[in-house]
mmCIF file of C-alpha atoms and ligand atoms in Angstrom:
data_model
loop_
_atom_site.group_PDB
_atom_site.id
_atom_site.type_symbol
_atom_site.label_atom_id
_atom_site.label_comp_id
_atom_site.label_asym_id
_atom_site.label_seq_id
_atom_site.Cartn_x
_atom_site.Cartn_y
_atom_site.Cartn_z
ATOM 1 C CA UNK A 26 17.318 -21.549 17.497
ATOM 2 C CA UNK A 27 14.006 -20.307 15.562
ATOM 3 C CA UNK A 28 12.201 -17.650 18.229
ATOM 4 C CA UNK A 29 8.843 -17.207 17.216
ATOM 5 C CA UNK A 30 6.800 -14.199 17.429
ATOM 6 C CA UNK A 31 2.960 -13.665 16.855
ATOM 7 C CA UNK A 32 1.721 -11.976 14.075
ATOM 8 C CA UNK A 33 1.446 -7.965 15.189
ATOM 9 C CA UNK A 34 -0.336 -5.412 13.026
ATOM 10 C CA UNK A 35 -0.079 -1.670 13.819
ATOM 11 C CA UNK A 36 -4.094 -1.551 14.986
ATOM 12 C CA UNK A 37 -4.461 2.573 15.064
ATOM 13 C CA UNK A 38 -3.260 3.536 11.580
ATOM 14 C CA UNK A 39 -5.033 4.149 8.127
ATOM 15 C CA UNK A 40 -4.700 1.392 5.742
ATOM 16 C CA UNK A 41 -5.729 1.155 2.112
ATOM 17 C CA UNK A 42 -8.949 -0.795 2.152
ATOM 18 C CA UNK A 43 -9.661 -0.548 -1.809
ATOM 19 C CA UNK A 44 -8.762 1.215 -4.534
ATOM 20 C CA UNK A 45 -11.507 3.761 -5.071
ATOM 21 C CA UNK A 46 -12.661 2.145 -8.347
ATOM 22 C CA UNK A 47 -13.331 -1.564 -6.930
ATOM 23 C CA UNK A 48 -16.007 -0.040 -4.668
ATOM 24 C CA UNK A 49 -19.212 1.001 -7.635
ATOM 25 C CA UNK A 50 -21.980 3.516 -7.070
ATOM 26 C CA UNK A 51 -24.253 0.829 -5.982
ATOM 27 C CA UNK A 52 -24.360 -2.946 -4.430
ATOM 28 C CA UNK A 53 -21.544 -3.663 -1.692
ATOM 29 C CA UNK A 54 -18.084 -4.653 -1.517
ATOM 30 C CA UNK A 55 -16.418 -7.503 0.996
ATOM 31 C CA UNK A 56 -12.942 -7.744 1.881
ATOM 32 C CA UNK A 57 -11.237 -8.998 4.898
ATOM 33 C CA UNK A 58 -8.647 -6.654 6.600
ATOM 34 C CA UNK A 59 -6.527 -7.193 9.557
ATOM 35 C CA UNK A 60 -8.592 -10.730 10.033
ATOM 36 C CA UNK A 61 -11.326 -9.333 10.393
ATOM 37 C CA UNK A 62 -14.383 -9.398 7.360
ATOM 38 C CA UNK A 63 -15.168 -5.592 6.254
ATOM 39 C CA UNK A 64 -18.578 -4.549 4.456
ATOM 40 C CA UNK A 65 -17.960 -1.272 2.343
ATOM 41 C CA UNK A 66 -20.486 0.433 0.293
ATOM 42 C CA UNK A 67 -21.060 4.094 -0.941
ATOM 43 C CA UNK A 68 -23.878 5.967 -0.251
ATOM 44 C CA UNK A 69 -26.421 7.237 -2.710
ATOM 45 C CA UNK A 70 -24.381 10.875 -2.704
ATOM 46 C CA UNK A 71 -21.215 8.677 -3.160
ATOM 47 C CA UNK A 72 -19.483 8.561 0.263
ATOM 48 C CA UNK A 73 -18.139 5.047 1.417
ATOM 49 C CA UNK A 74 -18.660 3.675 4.347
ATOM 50 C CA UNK A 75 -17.349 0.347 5.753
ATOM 51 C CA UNK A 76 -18.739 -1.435 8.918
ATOM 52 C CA UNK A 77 -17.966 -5.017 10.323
ATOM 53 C CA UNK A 78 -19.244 -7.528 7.575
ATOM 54 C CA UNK A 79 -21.021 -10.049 10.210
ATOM 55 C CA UNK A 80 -25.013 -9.254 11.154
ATOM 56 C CA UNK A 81 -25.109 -9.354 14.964
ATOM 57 C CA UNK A 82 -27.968 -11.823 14.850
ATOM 58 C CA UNK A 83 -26.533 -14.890 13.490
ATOM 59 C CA UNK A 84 -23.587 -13.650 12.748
ATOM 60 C CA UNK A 85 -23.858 -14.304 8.194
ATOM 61 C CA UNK A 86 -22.147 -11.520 6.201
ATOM 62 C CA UNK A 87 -24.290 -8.339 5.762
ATOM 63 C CA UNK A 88 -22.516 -8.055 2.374
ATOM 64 C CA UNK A 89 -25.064 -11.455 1.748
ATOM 65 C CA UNK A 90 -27.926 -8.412 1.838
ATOM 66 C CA UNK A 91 -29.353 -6.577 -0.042
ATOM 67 C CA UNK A 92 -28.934 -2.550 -0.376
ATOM 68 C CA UNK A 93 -31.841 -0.400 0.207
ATOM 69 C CA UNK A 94 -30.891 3.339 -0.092
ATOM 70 C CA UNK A 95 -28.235 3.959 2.181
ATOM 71 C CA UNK A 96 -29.028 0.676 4.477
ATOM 72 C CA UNK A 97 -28.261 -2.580 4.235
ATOM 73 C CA UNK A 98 -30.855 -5.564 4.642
ATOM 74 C CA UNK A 99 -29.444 -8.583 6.093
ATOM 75 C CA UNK A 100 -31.062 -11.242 3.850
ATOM 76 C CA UNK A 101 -31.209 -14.020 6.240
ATOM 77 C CA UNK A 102 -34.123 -12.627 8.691
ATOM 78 C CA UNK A 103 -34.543 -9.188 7.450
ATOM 79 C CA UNK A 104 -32.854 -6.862 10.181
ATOM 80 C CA UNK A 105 -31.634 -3.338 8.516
ATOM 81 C CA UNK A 106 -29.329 -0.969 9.307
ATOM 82 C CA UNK A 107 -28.855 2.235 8.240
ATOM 83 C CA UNK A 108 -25.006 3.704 7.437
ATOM 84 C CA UNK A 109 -23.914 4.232 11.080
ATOM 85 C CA UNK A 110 -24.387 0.560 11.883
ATOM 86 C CA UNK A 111 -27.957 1.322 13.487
ATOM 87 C CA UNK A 112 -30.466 -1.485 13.202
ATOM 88 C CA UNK A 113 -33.794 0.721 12.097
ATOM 89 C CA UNK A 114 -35.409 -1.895 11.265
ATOM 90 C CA UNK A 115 -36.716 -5.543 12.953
ATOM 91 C CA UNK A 116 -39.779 -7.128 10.973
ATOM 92 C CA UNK A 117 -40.320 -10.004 14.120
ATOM 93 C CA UNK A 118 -42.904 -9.517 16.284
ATOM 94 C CA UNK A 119 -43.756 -6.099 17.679
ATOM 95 C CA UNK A 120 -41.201 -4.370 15.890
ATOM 96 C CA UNK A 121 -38.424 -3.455 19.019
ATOM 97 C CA UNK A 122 -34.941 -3.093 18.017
ATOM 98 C CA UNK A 123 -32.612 -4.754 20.724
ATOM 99 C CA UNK A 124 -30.096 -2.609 22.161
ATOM 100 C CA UNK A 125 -27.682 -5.221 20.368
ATOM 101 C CA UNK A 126 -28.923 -5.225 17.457
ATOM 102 C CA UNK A 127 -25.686 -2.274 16.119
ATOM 103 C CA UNK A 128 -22.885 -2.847 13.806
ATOM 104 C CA UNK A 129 -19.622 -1.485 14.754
ATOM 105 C CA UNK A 130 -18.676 1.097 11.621
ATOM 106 C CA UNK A 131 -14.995 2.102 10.654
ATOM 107 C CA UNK A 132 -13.549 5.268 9.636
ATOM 108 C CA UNK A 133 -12.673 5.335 6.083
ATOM 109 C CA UNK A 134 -11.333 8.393 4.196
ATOM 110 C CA UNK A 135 -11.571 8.727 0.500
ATOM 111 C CA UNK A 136 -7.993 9.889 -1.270
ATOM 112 C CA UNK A 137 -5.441 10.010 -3.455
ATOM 113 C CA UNK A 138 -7.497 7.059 -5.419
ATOM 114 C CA UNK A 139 -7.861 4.764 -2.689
ATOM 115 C CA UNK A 140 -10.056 3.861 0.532
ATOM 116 C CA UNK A 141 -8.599 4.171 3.830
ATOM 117 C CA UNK A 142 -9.804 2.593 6.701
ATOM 118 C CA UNK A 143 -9.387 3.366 10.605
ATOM 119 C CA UNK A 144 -9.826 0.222 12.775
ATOM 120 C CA UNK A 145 -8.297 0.773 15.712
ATOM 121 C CA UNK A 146 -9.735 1.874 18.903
ATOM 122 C CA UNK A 147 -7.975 4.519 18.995
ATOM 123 C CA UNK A 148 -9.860 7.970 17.605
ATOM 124 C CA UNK A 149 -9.268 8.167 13.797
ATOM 125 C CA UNK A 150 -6.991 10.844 13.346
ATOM 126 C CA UNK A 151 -6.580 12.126 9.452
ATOM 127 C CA UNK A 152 -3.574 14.003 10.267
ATOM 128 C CA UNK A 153 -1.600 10.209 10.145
ATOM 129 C CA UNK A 154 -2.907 9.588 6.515
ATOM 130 C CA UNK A 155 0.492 9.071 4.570
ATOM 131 C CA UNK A 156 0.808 11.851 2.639
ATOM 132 C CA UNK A 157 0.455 10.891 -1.089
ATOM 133 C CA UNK A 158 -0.293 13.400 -3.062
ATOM 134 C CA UNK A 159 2.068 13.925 -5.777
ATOM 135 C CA UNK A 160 -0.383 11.114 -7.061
ATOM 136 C CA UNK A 161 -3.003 13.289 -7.610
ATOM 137 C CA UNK A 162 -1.530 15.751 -9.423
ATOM 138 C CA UNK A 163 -0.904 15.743 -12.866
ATOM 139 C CA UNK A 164 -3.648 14.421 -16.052
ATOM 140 C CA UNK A 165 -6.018 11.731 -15.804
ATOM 141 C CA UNK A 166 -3.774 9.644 -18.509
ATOM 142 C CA UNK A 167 -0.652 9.488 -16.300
ATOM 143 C CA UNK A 168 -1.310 7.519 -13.296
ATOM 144 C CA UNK A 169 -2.306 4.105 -12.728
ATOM 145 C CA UNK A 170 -3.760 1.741 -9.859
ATOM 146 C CA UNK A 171 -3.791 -1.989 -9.740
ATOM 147 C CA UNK A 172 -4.523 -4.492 -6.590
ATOM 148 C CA UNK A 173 -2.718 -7.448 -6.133
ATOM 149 C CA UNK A 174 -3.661 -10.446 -3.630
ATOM 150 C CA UNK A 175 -0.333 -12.339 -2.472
ATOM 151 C CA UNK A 176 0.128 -15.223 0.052
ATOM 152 C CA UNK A 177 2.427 -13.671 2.472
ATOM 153 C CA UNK A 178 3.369 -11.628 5.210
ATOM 154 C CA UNK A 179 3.575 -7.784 4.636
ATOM 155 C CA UNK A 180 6.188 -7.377 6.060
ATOM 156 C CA UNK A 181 7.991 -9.267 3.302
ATOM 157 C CA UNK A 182 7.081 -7.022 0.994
ATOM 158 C CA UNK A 183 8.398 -4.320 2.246
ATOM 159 C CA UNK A 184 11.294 -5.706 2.173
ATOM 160 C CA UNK A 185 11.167 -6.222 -1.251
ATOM 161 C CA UNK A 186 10.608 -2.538 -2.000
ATOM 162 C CA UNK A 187 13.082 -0.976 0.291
ATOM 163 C CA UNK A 188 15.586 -3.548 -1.129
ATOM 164 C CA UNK A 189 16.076 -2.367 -4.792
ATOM 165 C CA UNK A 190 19.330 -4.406 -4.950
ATOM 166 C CA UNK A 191 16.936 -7.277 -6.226
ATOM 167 C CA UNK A 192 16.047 -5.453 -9.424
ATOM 168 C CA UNK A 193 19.730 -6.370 -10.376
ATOM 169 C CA UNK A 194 19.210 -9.908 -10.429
ATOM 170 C CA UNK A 195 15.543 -10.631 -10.349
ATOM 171 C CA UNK A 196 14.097 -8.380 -13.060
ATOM 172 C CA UNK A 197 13.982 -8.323 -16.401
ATOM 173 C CA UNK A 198 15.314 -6.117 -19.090
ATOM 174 C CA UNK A 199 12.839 -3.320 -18.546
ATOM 175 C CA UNK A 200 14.094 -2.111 -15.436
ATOM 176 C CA UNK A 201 17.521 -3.042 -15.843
ATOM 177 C CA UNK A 202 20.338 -0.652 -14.465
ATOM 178 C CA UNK A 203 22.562 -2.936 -15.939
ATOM 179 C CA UNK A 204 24.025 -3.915 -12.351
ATOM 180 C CA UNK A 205 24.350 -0.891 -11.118
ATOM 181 C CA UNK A 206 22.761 -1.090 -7.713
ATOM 182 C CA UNK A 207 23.917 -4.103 -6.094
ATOM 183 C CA UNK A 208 27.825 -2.220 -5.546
ATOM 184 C CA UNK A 209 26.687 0.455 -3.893
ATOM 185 C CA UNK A 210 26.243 1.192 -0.567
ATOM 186 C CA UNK A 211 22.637 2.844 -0.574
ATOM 187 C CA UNK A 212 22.550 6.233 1.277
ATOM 188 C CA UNK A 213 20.112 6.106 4.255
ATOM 189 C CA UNK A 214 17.807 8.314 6.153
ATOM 190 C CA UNK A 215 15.984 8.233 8.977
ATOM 191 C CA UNK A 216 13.390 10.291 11.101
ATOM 192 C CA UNK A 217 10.861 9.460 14.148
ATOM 193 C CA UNK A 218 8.009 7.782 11.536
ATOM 194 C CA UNK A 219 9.990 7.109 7.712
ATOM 195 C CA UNK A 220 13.383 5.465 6.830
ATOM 196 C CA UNK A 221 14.325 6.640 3.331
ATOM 197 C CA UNK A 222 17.114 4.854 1.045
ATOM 198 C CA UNK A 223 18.589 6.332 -2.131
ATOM 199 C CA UNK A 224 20.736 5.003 -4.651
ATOM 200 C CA UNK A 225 22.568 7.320 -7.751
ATOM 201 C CA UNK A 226 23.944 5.821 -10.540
ATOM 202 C CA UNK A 227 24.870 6.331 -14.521
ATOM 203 C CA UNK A 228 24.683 3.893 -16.893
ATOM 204 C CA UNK A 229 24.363 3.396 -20.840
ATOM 205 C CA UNK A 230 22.013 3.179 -22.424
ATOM 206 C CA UNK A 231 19.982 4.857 -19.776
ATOM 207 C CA UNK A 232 17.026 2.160 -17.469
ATOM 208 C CA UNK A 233 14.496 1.366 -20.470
ATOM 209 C CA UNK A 234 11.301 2.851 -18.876
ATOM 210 C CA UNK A 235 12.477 5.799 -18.833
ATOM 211 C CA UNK A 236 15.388 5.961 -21.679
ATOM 212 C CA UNK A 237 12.862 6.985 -24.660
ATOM 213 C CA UNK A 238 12.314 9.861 -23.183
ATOM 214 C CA UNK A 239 15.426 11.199 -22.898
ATOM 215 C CA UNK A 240 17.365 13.460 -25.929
ATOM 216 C CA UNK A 241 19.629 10.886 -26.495
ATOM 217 C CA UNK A 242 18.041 7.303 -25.616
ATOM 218 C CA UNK A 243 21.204 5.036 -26.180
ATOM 219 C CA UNK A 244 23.730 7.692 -24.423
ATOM 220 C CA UNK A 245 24.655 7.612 -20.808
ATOM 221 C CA UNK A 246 22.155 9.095 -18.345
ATOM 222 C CA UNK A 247 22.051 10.341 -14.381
ATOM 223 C CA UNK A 248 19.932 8.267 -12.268
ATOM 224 C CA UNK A 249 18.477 8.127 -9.002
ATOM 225 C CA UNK A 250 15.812 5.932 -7.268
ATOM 226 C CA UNK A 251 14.227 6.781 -4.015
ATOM 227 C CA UNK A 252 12.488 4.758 -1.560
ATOM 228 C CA UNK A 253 10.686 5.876 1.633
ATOM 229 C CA UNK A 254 9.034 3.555 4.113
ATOM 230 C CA UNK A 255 6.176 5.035 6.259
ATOM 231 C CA UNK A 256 4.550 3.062 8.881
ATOM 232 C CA UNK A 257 2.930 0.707 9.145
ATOM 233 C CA UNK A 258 2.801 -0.383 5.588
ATOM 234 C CA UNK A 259 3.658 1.914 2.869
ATOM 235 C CA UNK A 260 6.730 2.877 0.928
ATOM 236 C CA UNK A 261 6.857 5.853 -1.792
ATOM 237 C CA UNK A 262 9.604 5.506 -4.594
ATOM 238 C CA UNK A 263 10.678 8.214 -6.870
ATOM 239 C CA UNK A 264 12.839 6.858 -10.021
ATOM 240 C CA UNK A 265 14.348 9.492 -12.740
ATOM 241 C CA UNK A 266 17.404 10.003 -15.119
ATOM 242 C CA UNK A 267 18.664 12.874 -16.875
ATOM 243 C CA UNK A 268 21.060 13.957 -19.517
ATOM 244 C CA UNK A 269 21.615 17.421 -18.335
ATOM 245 C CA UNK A 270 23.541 18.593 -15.653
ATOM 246 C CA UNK A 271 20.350 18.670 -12.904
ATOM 247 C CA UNK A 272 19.747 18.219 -10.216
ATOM 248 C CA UNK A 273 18.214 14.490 -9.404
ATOM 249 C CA UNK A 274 14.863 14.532 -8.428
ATOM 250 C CA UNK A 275 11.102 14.352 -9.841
ATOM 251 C CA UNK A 276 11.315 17.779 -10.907
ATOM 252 C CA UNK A 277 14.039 18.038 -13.375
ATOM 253 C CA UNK A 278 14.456 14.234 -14.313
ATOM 254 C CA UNK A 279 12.243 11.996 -16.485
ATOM 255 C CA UNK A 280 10.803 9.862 -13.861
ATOM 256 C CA UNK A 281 7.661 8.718 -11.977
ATOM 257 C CA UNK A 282 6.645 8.441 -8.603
ATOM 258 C CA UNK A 283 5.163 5.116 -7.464
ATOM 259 C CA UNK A 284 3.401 4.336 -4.035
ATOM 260 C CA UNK A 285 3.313 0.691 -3.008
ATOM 261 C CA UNK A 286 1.322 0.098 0.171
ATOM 262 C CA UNK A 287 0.146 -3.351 2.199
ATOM 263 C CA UNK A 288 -2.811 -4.145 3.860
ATOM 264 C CA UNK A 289 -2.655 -7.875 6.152
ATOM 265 C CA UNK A 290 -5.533 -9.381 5.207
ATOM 266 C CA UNK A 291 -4.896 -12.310 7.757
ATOM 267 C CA UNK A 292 -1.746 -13.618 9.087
ATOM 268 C CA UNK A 293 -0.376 -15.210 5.910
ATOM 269 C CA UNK A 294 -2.313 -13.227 3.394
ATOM 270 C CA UNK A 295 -2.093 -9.659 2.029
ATOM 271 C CA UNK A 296 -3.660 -6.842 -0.055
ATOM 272 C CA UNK A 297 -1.230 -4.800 -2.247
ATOM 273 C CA UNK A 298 -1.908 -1.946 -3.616
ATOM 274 C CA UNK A 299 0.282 -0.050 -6.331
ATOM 275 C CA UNK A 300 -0.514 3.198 -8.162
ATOM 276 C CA UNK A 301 2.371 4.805 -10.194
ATOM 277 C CA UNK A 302 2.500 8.417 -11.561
ATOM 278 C CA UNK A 303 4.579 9.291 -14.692
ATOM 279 C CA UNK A 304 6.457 13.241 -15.757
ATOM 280 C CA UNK A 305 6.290 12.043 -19.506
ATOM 281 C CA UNK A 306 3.667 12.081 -22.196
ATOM 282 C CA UNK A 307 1.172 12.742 -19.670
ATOM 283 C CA UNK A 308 -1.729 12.964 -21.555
ATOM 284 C CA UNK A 309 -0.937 9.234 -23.299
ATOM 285 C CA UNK A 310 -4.399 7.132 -21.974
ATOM 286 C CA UNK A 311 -2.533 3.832 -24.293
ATOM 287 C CA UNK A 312 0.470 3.886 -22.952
ATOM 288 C CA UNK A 313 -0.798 4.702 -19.259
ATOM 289 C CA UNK A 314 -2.727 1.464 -19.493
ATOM 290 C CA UNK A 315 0.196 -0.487 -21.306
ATOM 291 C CA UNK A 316 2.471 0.968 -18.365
ATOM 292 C CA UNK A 317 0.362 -0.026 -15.308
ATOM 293 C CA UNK A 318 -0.207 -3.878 -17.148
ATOM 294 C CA UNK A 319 3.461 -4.044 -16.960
ATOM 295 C CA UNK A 320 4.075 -2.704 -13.910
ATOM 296 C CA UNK A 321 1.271 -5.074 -12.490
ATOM 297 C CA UNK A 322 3.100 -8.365 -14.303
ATOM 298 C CA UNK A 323 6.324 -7.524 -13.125
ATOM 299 C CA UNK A 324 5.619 -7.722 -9.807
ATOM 300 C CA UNK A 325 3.205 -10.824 -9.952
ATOM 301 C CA UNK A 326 5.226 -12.580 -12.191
ATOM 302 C CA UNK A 327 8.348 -11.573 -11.023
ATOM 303 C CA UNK A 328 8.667 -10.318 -7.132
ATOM 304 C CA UNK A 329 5.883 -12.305 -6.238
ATOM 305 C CA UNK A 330 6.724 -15.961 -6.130
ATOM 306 C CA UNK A 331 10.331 -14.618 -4.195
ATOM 307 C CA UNK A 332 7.907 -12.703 -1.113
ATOM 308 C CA UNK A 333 5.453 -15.745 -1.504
ATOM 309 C CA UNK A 334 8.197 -18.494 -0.842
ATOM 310 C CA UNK A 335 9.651 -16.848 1.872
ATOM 311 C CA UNK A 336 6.897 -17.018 3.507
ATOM 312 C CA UNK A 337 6.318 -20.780 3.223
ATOM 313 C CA UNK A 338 10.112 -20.710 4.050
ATOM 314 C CA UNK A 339 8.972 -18.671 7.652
ATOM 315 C CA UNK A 340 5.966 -18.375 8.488
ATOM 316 C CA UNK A 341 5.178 -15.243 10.664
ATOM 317 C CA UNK A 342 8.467 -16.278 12.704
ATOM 318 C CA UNK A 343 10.684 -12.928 12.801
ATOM 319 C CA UNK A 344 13.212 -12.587 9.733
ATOM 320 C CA UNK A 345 15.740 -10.740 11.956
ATOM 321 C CA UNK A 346 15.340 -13.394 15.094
ATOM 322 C CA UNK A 347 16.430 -16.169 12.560
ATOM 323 C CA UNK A 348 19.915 -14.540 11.893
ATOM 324 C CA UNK A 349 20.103 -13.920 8.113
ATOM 325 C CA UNK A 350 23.088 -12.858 5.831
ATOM 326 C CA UNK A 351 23.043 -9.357 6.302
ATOM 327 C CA UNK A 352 24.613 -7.518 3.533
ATOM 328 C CA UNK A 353 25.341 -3.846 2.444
ATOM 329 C CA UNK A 354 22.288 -3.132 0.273
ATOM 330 C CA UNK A 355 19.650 -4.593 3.791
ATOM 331 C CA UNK A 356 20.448 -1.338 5.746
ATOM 332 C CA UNK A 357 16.711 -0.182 4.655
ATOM 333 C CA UNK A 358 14.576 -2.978 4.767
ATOM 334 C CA UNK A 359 16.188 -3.339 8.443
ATOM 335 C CA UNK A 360 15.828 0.305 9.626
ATOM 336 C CA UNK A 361 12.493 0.226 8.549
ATOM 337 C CA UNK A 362 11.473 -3.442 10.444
ATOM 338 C CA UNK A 363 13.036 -2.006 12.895
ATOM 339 C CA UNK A 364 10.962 1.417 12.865
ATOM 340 C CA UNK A 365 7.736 -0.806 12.390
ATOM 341 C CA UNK A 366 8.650 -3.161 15.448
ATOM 342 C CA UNK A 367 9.004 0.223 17.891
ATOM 343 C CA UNK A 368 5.735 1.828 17.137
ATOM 344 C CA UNK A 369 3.795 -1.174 17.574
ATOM 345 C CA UNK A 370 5.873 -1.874 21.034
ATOM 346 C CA UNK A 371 5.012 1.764 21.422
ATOM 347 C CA UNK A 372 0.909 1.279 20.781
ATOM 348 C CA UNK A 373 0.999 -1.620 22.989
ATOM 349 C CA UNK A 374 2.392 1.046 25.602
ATOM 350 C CA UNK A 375 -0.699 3.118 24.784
ATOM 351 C CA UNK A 376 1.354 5.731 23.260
ATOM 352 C CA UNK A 377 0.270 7.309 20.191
ATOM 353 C CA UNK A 378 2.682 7.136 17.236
ATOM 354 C CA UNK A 379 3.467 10.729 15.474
ATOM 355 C CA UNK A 380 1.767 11.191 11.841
ATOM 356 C CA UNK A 381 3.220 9.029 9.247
ATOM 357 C CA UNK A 382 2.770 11.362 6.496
ATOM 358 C CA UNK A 383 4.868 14.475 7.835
ATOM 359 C CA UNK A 384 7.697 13.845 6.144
ATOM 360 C CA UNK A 385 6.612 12.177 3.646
ATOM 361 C CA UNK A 386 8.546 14.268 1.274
ATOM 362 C CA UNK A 387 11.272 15.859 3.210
ATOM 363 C CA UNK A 388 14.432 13.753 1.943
ATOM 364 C CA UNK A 389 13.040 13.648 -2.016
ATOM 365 C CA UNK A 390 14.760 16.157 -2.984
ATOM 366 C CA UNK A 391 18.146 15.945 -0.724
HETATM 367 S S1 LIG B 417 -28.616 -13.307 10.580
HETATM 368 FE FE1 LIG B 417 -29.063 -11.282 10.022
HETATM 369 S S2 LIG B 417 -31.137 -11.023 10.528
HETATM 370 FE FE2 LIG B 417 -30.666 -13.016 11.164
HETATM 371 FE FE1 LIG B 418 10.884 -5.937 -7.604
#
């Protein structure tokens, strides 16, 4: 029998709101984010800021307005309000300001090429940021963002990530490891906040993304591929190969380091965001844009209509409650529904989960 459960979000965490280039220098920027419609702008010195899209008069969109400096006009009767969700100005009558008249604001941190955003009640506490940063360092030329809007549960794409068994049978030639994967038994490991999964492997000629950048490109190469799921919503994934005797991680392999990372935008729809980060002809601006187009296709054309169809398949209903085929290569994607299903029993308890980003890279290079 189906057991349904409501749709549950993780309220008090930081979740990519944008990538840092959708939001310009000037005019505003809408999006809605855990059902509820968000106004960001950036200030005239450049800092975002993101408050409740909805003017508490009659409720229309501030985003509707119009900027003036660093406030916001509501265009339908002409309240402003300046960057802390302040109205300062009311053009009726004598010119009071009701005590209403206030915008709640959100916490938003700008890093590692993206806007995060705090909207919990909860105090906004930076030190829970996943930590990201092998994305910002290294040249301009090799690392690459894209968003992608998909009709489906989040939670389904995690799945997808911390499952790399698919890339066997769903993808194309590019990242092919010629079968590789779907044998093994992926190692697993787990701590308080992350489950990690890794998978080593050889095979000839060596996965194509990487294999023309290797001495030898049709001989046999080392691989490994790395995934680690954070919570709420984001998984990091390290990929390399080798020819020499190495060891297997970002430092001594060809490789790149990819972050994949879901907002819910409401209970069927979601925001993904994807930036990837290459070790290899860093400094190549043509093939950085060629990469992140594919990268981008692949997983619209290619994961997406698989995480969309499940979810016409499911609905919100839990995955696990509805008694799938568990196999070998699910031990991740579990672990980490799992790990997401305890802290959000654990915030509905009022206790605070620990930060997501300590360990963010404590099992790359095991
Ligand atoms: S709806 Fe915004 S001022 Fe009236
Ligand atoms: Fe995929």
């Amino acid at each position: 029998m189906e057991t349904s459960r409501s749709v549950s979000f993780l309220k008090n965490a930081w979740y990519v709101a944008a990538l840092s280039t959708e939001v310009g220098p000037d005019g505003v920027f809408a999006r809605k984010l855990l059902n509820t419609p968000v106004l960001i702008y950036r200030k005239q010195d450049g800092t975002p800021v993101a408050m409740l899209d909805r003017c508490p008069h009659r409720f229309v969109p501030l985003s509707m307005g119009l900027r003036q400096g660093d406030d916001i006009v509501c265009k339908y009767h002409g309240l402003k309000f300046d960057c802390s969700g302040a109205c300062n100005r009311n053009p009726h009558g004598n010119g009071h300001i009701p005590r209403a008249a206030r915008v709640r604001t959100y916490p938003l941190l700008e890093r590692f090429g993206f806007l995060w955003i705090w909207m919990g009640d909860g105090a906004a506490d930076e030190s829970r940021l996943p930590d990201v940063s092998p994305l910002t360092d290294g040249h301009p030329h090799s690392v690459g963002f894209t968003y992608m809007h998909r009709k489906t549960y989040y939670e389904l794409i995690t799945d997808n990530v911390m499952d790399l068994s698919h890339v066997d049978h769903l993808h194309g030639e590019i990242i092919s490891t010629r079968g590789q994967l779907t044998p093994q038994v992926p190692q697993v490991k787990e701590t308080d906040n992350t489950v990690a999964t890794r998978w080593e492997w050889k095979q000839t000629p060596p996965i194509f993304i990487l294999n023309q950048f290797l001495p030898e490109p049709q001989a046999e190469a080392r691989h490994f591929v790395e995934v680690k799921f954070m919570a709420p919503t984001t998984v990091q994934l390290q990929i390399g190969a080798t020819q020499e005797d190495v060891p297997l991680d970002l430092e001594n392999c060809v490789g790149q380091y990819d972050l994949h990372t879901t907002t819910p935008e409401s209970d069927g729809t979601t925001h993904y965001f994807f930036a990837t980060r290459r070790n290899h002809i860093e400094d190549d601006a043509d093939y950085n844009a060629a990469k992140i187009k594919g990268m981008h296709d692949a997983f619209v054309d290619e994961d997406g209509p698989f995480v969309d169809a499940q979810y016409v398949a499911i609905g919100n209903t839990d995955l696990l409650s509805l008694n799938p085929v568990l196999l070998s290569s699910d031990v991740g994607a579990v672990r980490a529904r799992r790990l997401l299903r305890s802290v959000i029993a654990d915030e509905g308890r009022g206790a605070q989960p620990e930060a997501a980003g300590t360990q963010a890279h404590a099992a790359i290079h095991a």
